[in-house]
mmCIF file of C-alpha atoms in Angstrom:
data_model
loop_
_atom_site.group_PDB
_atom_site.id
_atom_site.type_symbol
_atom_site.label_atom_id
_atom_site.label_comp_id
_atom_site.label_asym_id
_atom_site.label_seq_id
_atom_site.Cartn_x
_atom_site.Cartn_y
_atom_site.Cartn_z
ATOM 1 C CA MET A 1 29.767 -15.986 -30.392
ATOM 2 C CA GLN A 2 28.055 -13.036 -32.172
ATOM 3 C CA ASN A 3 24.679 -14.458 -31.195
ATOM 4 C CA LEU A 4 25.683 -14.476 -27.564
ATOM 5 C CA ARG A 5 26.816 -10.827 -27.822
ATOM 6 C CA ALA A 6 23.506 -9.882 -29.423
ATOM 7 C CA SER A 7 21.529 -11.684 -26.824
ATOM 8 C CA PHE A 8 23.531 -9.994 -24.023
ATOM 9 C CA LEU A 9 23.007 -6.520 -25.516
ATOM 10 C CA THR A 10 19.331 -7.195 -26.075
ATOM 11 C CA ALA A 11 19.004 -8.180 -22.385
ATOM 12 C CA VAL A 12 20.860 -5.151 -21.254
ATOM 13 C CA GLY A 13 18.630 -2.894 -23.455
ATOM 14 C CA ILE A 14 15.393 -4.505 -22.119
ATOM 15 C CA GLY A 15 16.740 -3.985 -18.608
ATOM 16 C CA LEU A 16 17.387 -0.362 -19.218
ATOM 17 C CA ILE A 17 13.903 0.199 -20.739
ATOM 18 C CA VAL A 18 12.313 -1.595 -17.740
ATOM 19 C CA LEU A 19 14.263 0.636 -15.322
ATOM 20 C CA ALA A 20 13.244 3.776 -17.254
ATOM 21 C CA MET A 21 9.623 2.766 -17.152
ATOM 22 C CA ALA A 22 9.756 2.072 -13.497
ATOM 23 C CA GLY A 23 11.290 5.488 -12.823
ATOM 24 C CA VAL A 24 8.452 7.193 -14.789
ATOM 25 C CA ALA A 25 5.832 5.162 -12.942
ATOM 26 C CA GLU A 26 7.421 6.018 -9.575
ATOM 27 C CA ARG A 27 7.404 9.799 -10.414
ATOM 28 C CA ASP A 28 3.817 9.529 -11.650
ATOM 29 C CA MET A 29 2.774 7.864 -8.335
ATOM 30 C CA GLN A 30 4.720 10.400 -6.268
ATOM 31 C CA ALA A 31 2.915 13.269 -8.148
ATOM 32 C CA ARG A 32 -0.457 11.655 -7.527
ATOM 33 C CA VAL A 33 0.255 11.334 -3.811
ATOM 34 C CA GLU A 34 1.420 14.952 -3.631
ATOM 35 C CA ARG A 35 -1.733 16.107 -5.367
ATOM 36 C CA ALA A 36 -3.909 14.070 -3.078
ATOM 37 C CA LEU A 37 -2.191 15.438 -0.002
ATOM 38 C CA LEU A 38 -1.913 19.049 -1.090
ATOM 39 C CA PRO A 39 -5.594 20.072 -0.211
ATOM 40 C CA ALA A 40 -5.188 18.437 3.165
ATOM 41 C CA ALA A 41 -2.000 20.371 3.909
ATOM 42 C CA VAL A 42 -3.729 23.665 2.849
ATOM 43 C CA VAL A 43 -6.677 22.888 5.173
ATOM 44 C CA GLN A 44 -4.356 21.914 7.986
ATOM 45 C CA THR A 45 -2.398 25.240 7.625
ATOM 46 C CA VAL A 46 -5.589 27.340 7.565
ATOM 47 C CA SER A 47 -7.021 25.459 10.568
ATOM 48 C CA SER A 48 -3.818 25.902 12.611
ATOM 49 C CA ALA A 49 -3.661 29.582 11.635
ATOM 50 C CA SER A 50 -7.209 30.218 12.830
ATOM 51 C CA ALA A 51 -6.621 28.185 16.023
ATOM 52 C CA THR A 52 -3.738 30.492 17.070
ATOM 53 C CA ARG A 53 -5.934 33.579 16.973
#
């Protein structure tokens, strides 16, 4: 019975670690996408500002 409890808690712990790692990876990927799109957004804003003149 104690082995079953230990196995269950181990599985829950591993699951939480996997979820935490996935969250960090998701934030890292989102930051990379935002950095990649930032120069395009600045160029687009400058282009549209000069087009209105």
